[in-house]
Every structure is written in C-alpha cells, then in structure tokens.
XYZ file of C-alpha atoms in Angstrom:
713
model
C 16.476 -14.262 -37.525
C 15.736 -11.364 -35.154
C 15.178 -12.034 -31.482
C 14.938 -10.094 -28.239
C 18.059 -9.427 -26.213
C 17.034 -11.882 -23.512
C 15.677 -14.514 -25.889
C 15.852 -17.991 -24.401
C 15.712 -19.428 -27.913
C 19.039 -17.841 -28.909
C 20.920 -19.018 -25.847
C 19.355 -22.444 -26.086
C 20.544 -22.682 -29.676
C 24.018 -21.640 -28.544
C 23.842 -24.111 -25.645
C 24.824 -21.337 -23.226
C 23.414 -20.240 -19.906
C 22.768 -16.530 -19.767
C 25.250 -15.974 -16.925
C 27.974 -17.753 -18.942
C 27.117 -15.766 -22.063
C 27.532 -12.441 -20.265
C 30.622 -13.728 -18.492
C 32.216 -14.469 -21.861
C 31.253 -11.055 -23.187
C 32.549 -9.271 -20.104
C 35.916 -11.014 -20.404
C 36.190 -10.436 -24.164
C 36.084 -14.169 -24.907
C 33.344 -13.669 -27.506
C 31.938 -10.596 -29.219
C 28.527 -9.602 -30.522
C 27.688 -6.469 -32.492
C 25.633 -3.886 -30.607
C 23.490 -0.926 -31.570
C 24.326 2.612 -30.422
C 22.051 2.113 -27.420
C 24.009 -0.978 -26.365
C 21.493 -3.582 -27.589
C 22.849 -6.801 -29.119
C 22.125 -7.440 -32.786
C 20.853 -10.967 -33.364
C 20.736 -12.313 -36.891
C 21.465 -15.607 -38.619
C 25.038 -14.672 -39.517
C 25.862 -13.546 -35.945
C 24.523 -16.740 -34.437
C 26.363 -18.972 -36.936
C 29.625 -17.089 -36.322
C 29.176 -17.515 -32.587
C 28.547 -21.215 -32.998
C 31.784 -21.569 -34.927
C 33.721 -19.440 -32.431
C 32.368 -21.363 -29.455
C 33.105 -24.713 -31.099
C 36.714 -23.701 -31.736
C 37.138 -22.352 -28.219
C 35.596 -25.443 -26.676
C 38.148 -27.677 -28.421
C 41.145 -25.624 -27.304
C 39.884 -24.179 -24.060
C 36.672 -25.599 -22.566
C 34.151 -23.023 -21.461
C 33.679 -23.162 -17.723
C 30.206 -22.279 -16.426
C 30.323 -18.797 -14.917
C 29.453 -18.367 -11.259
C 25.901 -17.325 -10.524
C 25.158 -13.627 -10.212
C 25.680 -12.344 -6.688
C 22.693 -11.491 -4.509
C 22.149 -8.768 -1.941
C 19.965 -8.300 1.127
C 18.244 -5.214 2.495
C 20.973 -4.492 5.060
C 23.849 -4.549 2.557
C 24.328 -0.801 2.316
C 25.745 1.911 4.523
C 23.366 4.403 6.080
C 23.545 6.850 8.967
C 21.498 5.652 11.936
C 20.723 2.260 10.388
C 18.947 0.105 12.976
C 19.773 -3.293 11.509
C 21.903 -4.313 14.509
C 19.071 -3.320 16.851
C 16.350 -5.375 15.162
C 16.267 -8.071 17.846
C 15.891 -5.383 20.494
C 13.128 -3.575 18.595
C 11.178 -6.649 17.552
C 11.548 -8.268 20.966
C 10.143 -5.185 22.666
C 7.162 -5.104 20.320
C 6.433 -8.805 20.747
C 6.544 -8.488 24.531
C 4.726 -5.194 24.997
C 2.334 -4.746 22.053
C -0.795 -6.796 21.482
C -2.854 -7.282 18.337
C -0.332 -5.867 15.863
C -1.390 -6.506 12.261
C -0.287 -3.253 10.587
C 3.046 -1.475 11.066
C 3.938 1.978 9.729
C 7.643 2.898 9.538
C 7.388 6.580 8.697
C 11.112 7.498 8.687
C 12.055 4.172 7.146
C 15.537 4.895 5.775
C 16.960 1.595 4.514
C 13.765 -0.200 5.542
C 15.603 -2.565 7.871
C 13.127 -2.086 10.747
C 10.172 -2.564 8.417
C 11.772 -5.803 7.205
C 11.565 -7.184 10.746
C 7.768 -7.004 10.467
C 7.402 -8.451 6.967
C 4.701 -10.827 8.242
C 2.471 -7.770 8.847
C 0.877 -5.241 6.544
C 3.573 -2.563 6.095
C 3.397 1.161 5.464
C 6.803 2.681 4.707
C 7.715 6.277 4.131
C 10.809 8.370 3.589
C 11.329 11.921 2.394
C 14.221 10.808 0.174
C 13.194 9.200 -3.094
C 16.170 6.859 -3.263
C 15.029 5.248 -0.017
C 11.444 5.164 -1.246
C 12.308 3.342 -4.473
C 14.230 0.764 -2.435
C 11.139 0.281 -0.251
C 9.093 -0.500 -3.370
C 11.731 -3.060 -4.324
C 11.796 -4.757 -0.923
C 8.171 -4.385 0.200
C 6.078 -3.701 -2.915
C 3.042 -5.900 -3.484
C 3.393 -6.046 -7.274
C 4.755 -9.320 -8.657
C 7.979 -9.243 -10.639
C 9.689 -11.555 -13.125
C 12.734 -12.967 -11.361
C 14.269 -14.300 -14.562
C 13.875 -10.935 -16.267
C 15.655 -9.219 -13.372
C 18.540 -11.698 -13.485
C 18.848 -11.341 -17.257
C 19.037 -7.551 -17.123
C 21.501 -7.511 -14.234
C 23.750 -9.974 -16.091
C 23.519 -7.684 -19.108
C 24.349 -4.582 -17.093
C 27.360 -6.267 -15.541
C 28.664 -7.261 -18.973
C 28.348 -3.961 -20.831
C 31.231 -1.526 -21.325
C 29.683 1.687 -22.689
C 32.029 4.271 -24.153
C 29.602 7.117 -24.775
C 29.421 10.048 -22.375
C 26.268 10.629 -20.352
C 24.975 12.713 -17.449
C 27.002 10.774 -14.878
C 30.311 10.781 -16.747
C 30.016 14.452 -17.698
C 29.357 15.535 -14.105
C 30.980 12.992 -11.788
C 33.880 11.338 -13.644
C 36.823 10.526 -11.337
C 35.183 11.990 -8.236
C 32.980 9.546 -6.334
C 33.440 7.014 -9.156
C 35.870 6.483 -12.016
C 35.091 7.691 -15.528
C 34.495 4.088 -16.615
C 32.049 3.418 -13.799
C 30.265 6.744 -14.280
C 29.634 5.855 -17.931
C 28.274 2.512 -16.809
C 26.076 3.970 -14.043
C 24.625 6.540 -16.424
C 23.985 3.971 -19.153
C 22.302 1.540 -16.768
C 20.098 4.166 -15.160
C 18.994 5.507 -18.541
C 18.312 2.009 -19.834
C 16.140 1.203 -16.819
C 14.045 4.288 -17.509
C 13.728 3.480 -21.214
C 12.587 -0.055 -20.433
C 10.036 1.298 -17.970
C 8.640 3.894 -20.364
C 8.399 1.243 -23.081
C 6.535 -0.981 -20.573
C 9.129 -3.743 -20.804
C 9.418 -3.702 -17.020
C 6.771 -2.901 -14.408
C 7.008 -0.488 -11.478
C 8.379 -3.116 -9.074
C 10.947 -4.362 -11.586
C 12.087 -0.785 -12.187
C 12.494 -0.307 -8.427
C 14.447 -3.559 -8.036
C 16.852 -2.631 -10.829
C 17.395 0.871 -9.420
C 17.941 -0.654 -5.982
C 20.510 -3.053 -7.406
C 22.316 -0.111 -9.012
C 22.245 2.012 -5.839
C 23.559 -0.840 -3.691
C 26.326 -1.513 -6.235
C 27.306 2.171 -6.238
C 27.438 2.199 -2.455
C 29.878 -0.751 -2.498
C 32.507 1.098 -4.532
C 31.852 4.780 -3.755
C 34.983 6.830 -3.128
C 33.693 8.204 0.178
C 33.859 7.614 3.898
C 30.277 6.346 3.944
C 28.333 9.346 2.661
C 28.556 11.867 -0.152
C 29.402 15.123 1.582
C 32.829 14.768 -0.037
C 34.957 12.372 -2.049
C 38.551 11.335 -1.396
C 40.901 13.113 -3.789
C 43.543 11.101 -5.591
C 41.729 7.769 -5.133
C 42.902 4.836 -7.266
C 39.415 3.411 -8.028
C 40.433 -0.216 -7.545
C 36.838 -1.452 -7.248
C 34.407 -1.380 -10.139
C 30.660 -1.512 -10.456
C 29.043 -4.938 -10.160
C 25.307 -5.276 -9.664
C 23.778 -7.966 -7.462
C 20.258 -9.379 -7.478
C 18.164 -8.018 -4.579
C 16.563 -10.904 -2.693
C 13.133 -9.282 -2.760
C 10.109 -11.401 -1.882
C 7.477 -12.076 -4.510
C 4.943 -12.807 -1.777
C 4.672 -9.549 0.147
C 1.396 -8.508 1.751
C -0.878 -7.324 -1.061
C -1.818 -4.250 0.988
C 1.683 -2.904 1.620
C 2.014 0.815 0.871
C 5.207 2.797 0.197
C 5.131 6.600 0.464
C 7.608 9.352 -0.374
C 6.491 12.457 1.489
C 6.705 14.543 4.634
C 5.841 12.292 7.587
C 3.935 15.046 9.374
C 1.579 15.304 6.415
C 1.326 11.574 5.801
C 0.165 10.643 9.316
C -2.991 12.690 8.830
C -4.124 10.106 6.252
C -2.908 6.771 7.577
C -3.713 4.488 10.501
C -1.760 1.564 11.916
C -1.606 -0.636 14.966
C 2.052 0.322 15.459
C 3.728 3.476 14.179
C 7.524 3.281 14.391
C 9.367 6.604 14.413
C 13.106 6.958 13.806
C 13.617 10.615 12.871
C 16.966 12.329 12.310
C 18.579 13.030 15.700
C 20.926 15.890 14.921
C 21.857 18.648 12.484
C 23.183 16.374 9.731
C 20.723 16.536 6.854
C 20.356 13.188 5.098
C 19.821 14.873 1.734
C 23.331 16.350 2.042
C 24.886 13.019 2.954
C 23.174 11.075 0.146
C 22.549 13.672 -2.572
C 24.250 11.620 -5.285
C 22.129 8.509 -4.675
C 19.038 10.728 -4.623
C 20.108 12.255 -7.932
C 20.597 8.870 -9.602
C 17.347 7.453 -8.217
C 15.208 10.364 -9.423
C 17.140 10.705 -12.693
C 15.960 14.209 -13.418
C 19.516 15.208 -14.407
C 19.686 18.525 -12.545
C 22.594 20.936 -12.586
C 25.142 20.175 -9.854
C 27.380 22.648 -8.064
C 30.138 22.897 -5.474
C 33.032 20.654 -4.555
C 30.707 17.743 -3.717
C 28.632 18.320 -6.893
C 25.290 18.604 -5.126
C 21.974 19.460 -6.766
C 19.362 21.756 -5.220
C 18.052 20.024 -2.078
C 15.851 22.744 -0.583
C 12.687 20.649 -0.679
C 14.440 17.722 1.013
C 15.566 19.486 4.200
C 14.081 18.012 7.374
C 12.781 20.079 10.298
C 14.008 17.302 12.588
C 17.574 18.447 11.919
C 16.869 22.026 13.021
C 15.754 23.998 16.043
C 12.181 23.275 14.908
C 12.557 19.561 15.713
C 10.581 19.622 18.968
C 7.711 21.549 17.410
C 7.653 19.184 14.420
C 7.672 16.144 16.721
C 4.796 17.501 18.784
C 2.772 18.132 15.641
C 3.537 14.630 14.375
C 2.481 12.827 17.546
C -0.766 14.785 17.815
C -1.845 13.584 14.350
C -1.047 9.882 14.681
C -3.842 7.324 14.809
C -2.439 4.099 16.254
C -2.596 1.650 19.125
C 1.103 2.079 19.815
C 3.811 4.581 18.936
C 7.404 3.368 19.152
C 10.129 6.015 19.013
C 13.843 5.301 18.575
C 16.010 8.119 19.884
C 19.537 8.114 21.224
C 20.702 9.823 24.404
C 23.518 11.953 22.992
C 21.902 15.145 24.320
C 24.915 17.426 24.965
C 27.592 14.723 24.791
C 28.841 15.289 21.267
C 29.791 18.300 19.222
C 27.114 20.748 18.171
C 26.121 18.894 15.001
C 25.902 15.543 16.796
C 23.771 16.608 19.730
C 20.186 15.366 19.840
C 17.657 18.000 18.790
C 14.806 16.828 21.041
C 15.348 16.519 24.778
C 14.147 13.563 26.834
C 11.899 15.884 28.822
C 10.177 17.062 25.661
C 9.831 13.514 24.348
C 8.167 12.367 27.570
C 5.954 15.442 27.747
C 4.694 15.028 24.190
C 4.220 11.265 24.260
C 2.556 11.311 27.695
C -0.236 13.457 26.278
C -0.918 10.703 23.765
C -0.847 7.735 26.109
C 1.010 5.649 28.675
C 4.789 5.693 28.094
C 7.512 3.140 28.842
C 11.191 3.562 28.017
C 13.559 0.712 27.203
C 17.320 0.711 26.845
C 19.179 -1.822 24.771
C 19.541 -4.195 27.716
C 15.722 -4.482 27.639
C 15.333 -2.977 31.119
C 12.432 -0.573 31.350
C 12.500 2.511 33.499
C 9.782 5.015 34.261
C 9.759 8.696 33.371
C 12.237 10.836 35.271
C 14.128 7.912 36.803
C 16.610 7.113 34.069
C 20.280 7.396 34.837
C 21.913 6.732 31.483
C 25.546 7.736 31.223
C 26.648 5.775 28.151
C 25.551 6.436 24.601
C 22.505 4.249 24.042
C 19.611 3.840 21.715
C 16.345 3.954 23.601
C 12.857 2.893 22.677
C 10.020 5.097 23.892
C 6.832 3.034 23.720
C 3.524 4.903 23.944
C 0.297 2.950 24.310
C -2.203 5.441 22.952
C -5.276 6.353 24.983
C -7.753 7.023 22.209
C -7.074 4.502 19.460
C -10.551 2.957 19.717
C -12.022 6.405 19.142
C -10.686 6.719 15.616
C -12.819 8.785 13.278
C -15.886 7.026 11.910
C -16.019 7.445 8.141
C -18.738 6.704 5.602
C -18.499 4.544 2.509
C -18.874 6.382 -0.814
C -21.285 3.612 -1.875
C -24.874 4.095 -0.712
C -25.623 0.395 -0.423
C -29.171 -0.581 0.532
C -29.308 -1.570 4.204
C -25.966 0.085 4.923
C -25.188 0.395 8.613
C -23.528 3.802 8.763
C -26.302 5.394 10.835
C -26.285 2.419 13.182
C -22.526 2.458 13.797
C -22.751 4.528 17.024
C -24.923 1.747 18.446
C -23.104 -1.228 16.908
C -19.407 -0.393 17.348
C -19.452 -0.140 21.177
C -20.607 -3.773 21.332
C -17.642 -5.088 19.321
C -14.708 -6.607 21.276
C -11.502 -4.543 21.295
C -8.984 -7.403 21.216
C -9.743 -8.453 17.634
C -6.827 -9.226 15.332
C -8.839 -10.106 12.223
C -12.309 -8.725 11.446
C -14.525 -10.529 8.938
C -17.258 -8.459 7.293
C -19.124 -11.460 5.885
C -21.748 -9.536 3.861
C -19.859 -6.269 3.510
C -22.139 -4.412 1.087
C -20.910 -0.818 1.018
C -18.276 -1.620 3.654
C -19.420 0.837 6.328
C -18.872 -1.602 9.193
C -15.607 -3.201 8.112
C -13.981 0.134 7.301
C -14.683 1.288 10.876
C -13.817 -2.012 12.577
C -11.747 -1.887 15.803
C -8.724 -3.412 14.077
C -6.752 -2.807 10.898
C -6.918 -6.317 9.448
C -10.258 -6.821 7.739
C -11.603 -9.267 5.166
C -14.492 -7.731 3.247
C -16.657 -10.363 1.594
C -19.707 -10.013 -0.619
C -20.993 -12.324 -3.347
C -21.353 -9.259 -5.577
C -17.925 -9.386 -7.232
C -18.337 -5.853 -8.568
C -17.984 -4.526 -5.029
C -14.728 -6.407 -4.613
C -13.246 -4.892 -7.749
C -14.494 -1.353 -7.102
C -12.969 -1.417 -3.617
C -9.815 -3.030 -4.965
C -9.510 -0.271 -7.546
C -9.793 2.406 -4.846
C -7.149 0.606 -2.791
C -4.654 -0.024 -5.585
C -4.904 3.074 -7.748
C -3.044 6.227 -6.862
C -5.507 8.501 -5.077
C -4.819 11.531 -7.233
C -5.099 9.419 -10.389
C -8.466 8.118 -9.168
C -9.895 11.606 -8.776
C -8.424 12.720 -12.095
C -10.063 9.768 -13.865
C -13.422 10.502 -12.231
C -13.246 14.149 -13.262
C -12.228 13.171 -16.805
C -15.304 10.939 -17.130
C -17.560 13.680 -15.766
C -16.107 16.180 -18.224
C -16.148 13.771 -21.181
C -19.886 13.082 -20.836
C -20.856 16.607 -19.820
C -22.233 15.625 -16.411
C -22.757 18.285 -13.762
C -19.980 19.265 -11.360
C -21.611 21.339 -8.610
C -18.520 21.167 -6.418
C -16.802 23.309 -9.036
C -19.653 25.369 -10.531
C -22.629 25.195 -8.150
C -26.301 24.482 -8.973
C -27.191 27.778 -10.650
C -24.644 27.157 -13.407
C -26.835 24.241 -14.554
C -30.143 26.026 -14.064
C -30.997 23.781 -11.116
C -31.325 23.994 -7.355
C -30.570 21.634 -4.485
C -34.223 20.876 -3.734
C -35.141 19.769 -7.265
C -31.788 18.183 -7.946
C -29.861 17.637 -11.178
C -31.769 14.786 -12.827
C -33.184 16.936 -15.621
C -29.792 18.326 -16.565
C -27.861 15.019 -16.296
C -30.443 12.663 -17.834
C -29.134 12.535 -21.414
C -25.460 12.433 -20.434
C -26.146 9.764 -17.810
C -27.946 7.501 -20.305
C -25.016 7.825 -22.733
C -22.556 6.938 -19.955
C -24.734 3.987 -18.928
C -24.970 2.760 -22.512
C -21.202 2.931 -23.038
C -20.550 1.192 -19.719
C -22.924 -1.671 -20.518
C -21.146 -2.232 -23.851
C -17.668 -2.153 -22.330
C -16.071 -5.573 -21.857
C -12.589 -4.388 -20.847
C -12.659 -4.925 -17.078
C -9.787 -2.638 -16.132
C -9.462 0.198 -13.586
C -11.287 2.534 -15.979
C -14.260 0.136 -16.039
C -14.677 0.139 -12.262
C -14.142 3.874 -11.901
C -16.788 4.362 -14.596
C -19.110 2.107 -12.603
C -18.509 4.261 -9.545
C -19.370 7.422 -11.519
C -22.560 5.713 -12.696
C -23.472 4.877 -9.106
C -22.801 8.458 -7.990
C -25.108 9.888 -10.670
C -27.722 7.100 -10.429
C -30.995 7.122 -8.512
C -30.280 7.248 -4.774
C -26.597 6.403 -5.509
C -27.441 2.716 -5.638
C -26.366 -0.358 -7.632
C -28.743 -2.467 -9.700
C -28.233 -4.768 -12.682
C -30.870 -6.574 -14.731
C -30.811 -10.252 -15.695
C -28.702 -9.430 -18.756
C -26.002 -7.985 -16.490
C -26.748 -4.399 -17.527
C -26.715 -1.477 -15.114
C -30.326 -0.274 -15.293
C -30.930 2.415 -12.663
C -32.228 5.789 -13.892
C -30.472 9.083 -13.292
C -30.482 10.529 -9.770
C -30.717 13.999 -8.241
C -27.112 14.399 -7.065
C -23.619 14.439 -8.526
C -20.008 14.066 -7.400
C -20.346 16.966 -5.008
C -18.051 18.170 -2.258
C -19.476 15.824 0.362
C -19.125 12.806 -1.916
C -15.553 13.787 -2.778
C -14.681 14.030 0.896
C -16.231 10.634 1.612
C -14.265 9.001 -1.191
C -11.031 10.704 -0.121
C -11.340 9.493 3.482
C -12.384 6.031 2.340
C -9.350 5.672 0.045
C -6.995 6.840 2.805
C -8.438 4.236 5.177
C -8.218 1.488 2.546
C -4.551 2.236 1.941
C -3.816 2.251 5.695
C -5.396 -1.021 6.688
C -4.576 -4.628 5.928
C -7.764 -4.946 3.932
C -8.620 -7.845 1.637
C -11.647 -8.122 -0.630
C -13.347 -11.389 -1.532
C -16.540 -12.349 -3.365
C -17.447 -15.770 -1.997
C -20.777 -17.261 -1.095
C -20.603 -16.978 2.705
C -20.526 -20.783 3.006
C -17.399 -21.008 0.861
C -15.238 -18.232 2.349
C -12.028 -19.951 3.602
C -12.047 -19.945 7.416
C -9.652 -22.645 8.602
C -7.255 -20.009 9.968
C -9.901 -18.208 12.047
C -9.419 -18.399 15.803
C -10.479 -16.750 19.067
C -8.918 -13.456 17.910
C -11.113 -13.465 14.810
C -14.414 -11.606 14.897
C -17.160 -12.163 12.323
C -19.730 -9.470 11.643
C -22.754 -10.762 9.744
C -25.224 -8.455 7.981
C -27.092 -10.693 5.525
C -30.001 -9.748 3.289
C -33.019 -9.541 5.583
C -35.491 -12.321 4.886
C -38.620 -10.252 5.584
C -37.634 -7.021 3.837
C -37.525 -6.017 0.202
C -34.250 -4.612 -1.136
C -32.406 -4.524 -4.463
C -29.985 -7.250 -3.406
C -32.931 -9.429 -2.310
C -34.592 -9.435 -5.724
C -34.716 -12.522 -7.974
C -34.781 -14.848 -4.926
C -31.420 -13.524 -3.744
C -32.155 -14.657 -0.181
C -34.644 -17.265 0.995
C -35.586 -19.423 3.976
C -33.096 -22.138 3.049
C -30.206 -19.666 3.047
C -31.457 -18.128 6.299
C -31.336 -21.518 8.019
C -27.917 -22.333 6.566
C -26.547 -19.040 7.834
C -27.809 -19.713 11.367
C -26.216 -23.173 11.281
C -23.011 -21.513 10.061
C -23.052 -19.212 13.100
C -23.642 -22.157 15.416
C -20.520 -23.789 13.984
C -18.493 -20.612 14.543
C -19.624 -20.597 18.157
C -18.565 -24.210 18.626
C -15.086 -23.248 17.374
C -14.832 -20.416 19.902
C -15.102 -17.715 17.228
C -17.016 -14.595 18.224
C -19.683 -13.156 15.950
C -22.327 -10.439 15.796
C -25.411 -10.802 13.600
C -27.446 -7.825 12.401
C -31.040 -8.581 11.471
C -34.676 -7.632 12.034
C -37.296 -9.583 13.965
C -40.337 -7.650 12.730
C -40.808 -5.305 9.793
C -43.943 -3.840 8.218
C -46.212 -6.425 9.778
C -43.936 -9.365 8.939
C -42.139 -11.608 11.433
C -38.918 -13.559 10.966
C -40.090 -16.781 12.597
C -36.926 -18.711 11.699
C -34.707 -16.188 13.438
C -36.969 -15.879 16.485
C -37.059 -19.658 16.912
C -33.256 -19.814 16.657
C -32.896 -17.148 19.348
C -35.316 -18.975 21.655
C -33.423 -22.237 21.171
C -30.164 -20.558 22.203
C -31.206 -18.570 25.276
C -28.205 -18.277 27.570
C -25.802 -18.860 24.691
C -26.581 -15.880 22.475
C -27.534 -12.375 23.532
C -30.016 -10.092 21.721
C -29.319 -6.351 21.706
C -32.184 -4.154 20.479
C -31.178 -1.147 18.389
C -33.168 2.051 18.100
C -33.529 2.599 14.374
C -36.070 2.391 11.559
C -35.448 2.002 7.844
C -38.729 3.696 6.935
C -36.948 6.719 5.497
C -34.651 4.681 3.252
C -37.281 2.959 1.100
C -38.765 5.394 -1.360
C -41.377 2.866 -2.529
C -42.926 2.345 0.927
C -46.297 3.958 1.507
C -46.468 3.218 5.231
C -43.382 4.898 6.705
C -44.488 4.559 10.304
C -44.244 0.768 10.599
C -41.633 -0.100 13.190
C -38.666 -2.291 12.318
C -37.096 -4.238 15.215
C -33.408 -4.011 14.370
C -31.286 -6.297 16.567
C -27.667 -7.264 17.077
C -27.232 -10.877 18.186
C -23.863 -11.755 19.753
C -22.318 -14.906 21.201
C -20.033 -13.264 23.765
C-alpha cells in the first residue's frame, strides 16, 4: 500500500495525530524508513510493524499526545528600524488626520508590521530585499492556502534529521548556525523549492513555508541581531524549530506585493496613503541580512569574507548614501496619493557617522512642502509646524503631507473599445463627481473608462457581461510582463501583424488602408480556435483580448451560439494599444478594484452608505449598439433602473446617470417624464458631445444627440 507522506488514511489507520507522529519520530520513539530525499516509505509491512510497535509501547508506556505546533506572528523577528512598537502612534495619526483611506502603500515595508496595521484596507507592499518580499506574500498575499498542508509540512520539517551535506552546511556550518542546523536549513529550503516546482504547493504556501524557516533561523542565529558577523566559539544551545505563521486566509483580493526599487515602483502605482520608512543612515540592510536574503532567494551563490556574504551590489540603497536627499526628492515627485506619511528619526548629528540621518529636516520639509501641506508629529502626538520644532531627545517623527494634486491624477484609457465608452466625455463628467467618495460603483462598467479614472481607489466594476469581469480580472491578477509575453506569443503563433515591431511596410500595408487584408486569414484561424476552446483559463481571456484588438473597430460581439463573430479589423496591437494596456494594468494593480457580473438589480448593496457613489451608464433605450441587440435593454428595464435610482436617493446614496434625451429623431419619453417628476430633487447637466462619429452604420452623421448627466446632489 503506497500513500503520500501526509496521507490522512495512514495516520487514521495508526490512530495517530500528525503532530504526535512527528513528535515520536523526532524523539526516536518510532522509526520509519526514508528515501534519500528524506521522504517516508509507506508500505503494508511498514504500517503493520508500526502497529505492533505502537501497541507494545502503549502497554508499557502510554503515548501522550504531543503539544500542538507553535505559531508565530508578523512581529516575531528582529529587524533594524522595526516600527511595531510605534503602530498605535502611526495608526492613530492616520485615523485622526487622513480621510477616505481605502488603499495603503508601504513602499519600504521591511517586516511588514506597519502594513499589518492597515490589513482592513487594500495593501501594496514593497521592499528591495527578497526575503522581506516573500514574507509579505505570506502575510498579505491574496491567494488562498491549505492550512492543514502547511501544518503537516512544518511538523515534518521539525521532525527530520538530515545527515547529507548541502549548500548551507558546506558554507555556513558552525558559524551563524551549527552543522546540524545548517543541514536542516538547507534540506528544508531545498524541499520547499522541489514541492513548489512539482506544483505540490502554491505560491502563497511556498512563501509561508519560507517565512516559517526565516523566522525560525532568526530565533537561534548566533548573532547580535544581524548578520554582519557571528560570535566565535558559540555553544549553539538552541536548535531550529519552525512555527506556523498566523497568516490570514481572508486578505483583500487586490493586495499587491512588490520586490523592486521604490523610486521606480511609485511611477506605476497609486494609493490613498503612501507610507515611507526608508533607511535613515549608512547601514545597508543587505549587509545586515545577507544570509536571510541568500536563503530566501536560494540561488546558492558563492560566499566570501569572514561573514560569508554573497555579492550584494544590486541590493545597495541610495538612501544609505550621500545621494539620499536626491533619491528622496525624486521619489516624492513621482508619488500619486492623497497623503504621504514619512517616518524619520531626528538623530541628525547626534550619533556616530554611520548612525547619523542622511536627510536633514530642512530638506524633508522643503521636498514635502512642494507636494502639499505638511504637518509633523512626534511620538507624544503633538503636532508642530515647520521651523518651530525644538526636539532634543531621540524621537521618531511622522511627516504627514496632504498632497495638493491628487484629484488631478492622469486620466487613462481602457484597452477595450467598448461601444458607448465614456473616455472622450471624461473631461466633462469627472469634474461633477464628488471628491469625498470612499467606494465608487461603476454599475454598467463596459470598458471601464469611468471606474478606472474614479476619484477614489476603491471601485466595484459591474457588468452583466461576465467576459468583461474575467478579462479585467486576468489583467489584474497576472504578472504584467507575463501578460505581454502571452499576447506576443499568440500574435507570433498565428502570424498576425506586429507593426509596433516591424511597421506597416513590412506587411505591404499602410496606415490609411489598415491591416485587414494581411491579417484576415490568421484572424479567422484564431477566432475559430478560440470558439472551440472550452478551457476558461488565463490563456482563454488573453486570447479573447487579442481577438478584440484585431477585430473590427476593436469591439466585442458574440452570436446566439456564444461564438465570437466579428470580422477582422484594420489595426493591430500597436504601440498606442500597448501603452494603453500597460497603464491600465498598472492602475488595476494599484487600486482596490473588484469585478462583478450581476444584473444591476441583484448587485449586493446593503453596505453602501453616504460615502458610496454610484455611476450609472446603462444601454441607451433609444440608440442601437451591440450590447443592445437581442432585446438587451427595453422599456421595462429602463423603468426599473429609474426606480432603482429613486431608492438609492431615499437611502442617501449619491448617484450620477449618463443617458441621452434625444438621438437621431428619437426621444426617451420615459426618462424625460422621470426628470420632470423629480424637478428640485435631481439635476440635469447637458454635455457637449455627439456619438455620430462612432457608429459606422449611420448614414446621417449630423443628427444631434443630447447627452446628459443626471445627479442627485
């Protein structure tokens, strides 16, 4: 009988809990044959022998249930500049001074302790060091993980006693850790990677196991808190024991964890609050924690010197050098946020050269004041204005900048050319939206042009076309580089044009005539393969996007059989389209964005309140569009929508409705009557725009369309 290592059936047959089983193994009370890789060999003979052994032991010495595996929290490791003890101060300041915070970016996150104080928000974490980054995935990642699987593997790792040499034992034996513990660390880290490559654990589970290992190493490391040196002649009394990280399985689905230079990252992200806790002095974190970085990455580089450090050139931070002020100024200039919160101590010239702060208070105030209105708080919560501080003791301060130009964030365009899209109307629509919104509902999101440019970072995009939900979700969840690589692979596989790379002449075409003639055959093959594909994975939705890009007018249309049926279009995935998609993906990953595909009447709304804003852009009753075919919108639905808006108004929820009163000789009598019945309650704003140039089937392109925005505030 062959079973998996963590088979519940085996332990059930043995009448043993897993923790007790590993406890017995660890203490040599029972034995099980293992393979060279450390895996247990389960067969009928082994199980019968164990039954006999356990029965004999139970008669002479009852087996006592082993204690449960220990657990660990995010703050249970040592780290220079850790702000865990200041969390009440930091969070209290934010709660008192900052309004409408739904997304928080901690861009020098370190242990992640500050980010953990805002776990009820959408979180963006970042750190230049990979070992911090992998811990962030463990603590804040959105991916679900199997808690039982994690406990089983940690019990297993605690029980094993590997004797074979590995990268850790060959390089670090009896330095920071004993030979025995180095063998164990190396075995565990290698096993985690094998399990991940064999897809036995997912990305989050891998991160949690690595985090457990790193925290366990930190508990017993033969250092004074960091890895610049180890203590010679140590007795190694403590030995490695992994604990289970108490990581939530219900984190915000939009959380993002990055591992890159903060100055580059802030060009692509947006948040309501950006928290900054950069290095203060000359001590490079990659020097202090090189060993943990080495184990986390597990690239097994050559190590040199007394402290056995690997090459760390790419990990050096400008914030630890004379370039700190210049780097800080560059960082602040690129941030898009409502608020910037900077932690920085006041060591200045108090300590020795390595301890002194690299950025002066004068420079901090000068740089932040260009961005917005600045307040400074000391730990006793007393604020003082610029130039009036008189701090003599060593303190952590919070510099809070309320940014001037947050509402002027860049307007970007959806990569989906959805019929009736509002991109060209945004300059007229956006100024009418309230600025104190905490949750924006794009009730009929279509291509998402309005929601993606909403004046807040928490948006629910809803459309009854579920394909939109999954395409957007794919853009949000896939790695950006992987998305572009997959698109390019599809283009290359089918032989579609790529003018961004080769230009029009390469295909014997020009911009005026377009690429339809060249792409026609390849497009039809792609369309045929897509319509036959039933595997609804990321590849399916990226393929759909490629179809849309190469289809007529970049639009979406399916027939009654559910088949994509648009003909080939004139354009391809050109430079402009690539730029639109790139910006759109960056925005999706920054915001607390959720995608739904409900009928508008069924979208859950019990949690909506006076800080919720609902933007409504339904199919227009008196126009003809792809989404309005096959009786997609009718008078009954029009009336139900208007009743729906009346109910929102009664609940004190603000809304804005986009619609048309007249179009091509037609009149929306239902809408006009509703407006007349609510004079004094609702306000009609006329917009200067015509859709005549967007309908290629219209003969009369001069008929005026009365586009309006109807608001209840």
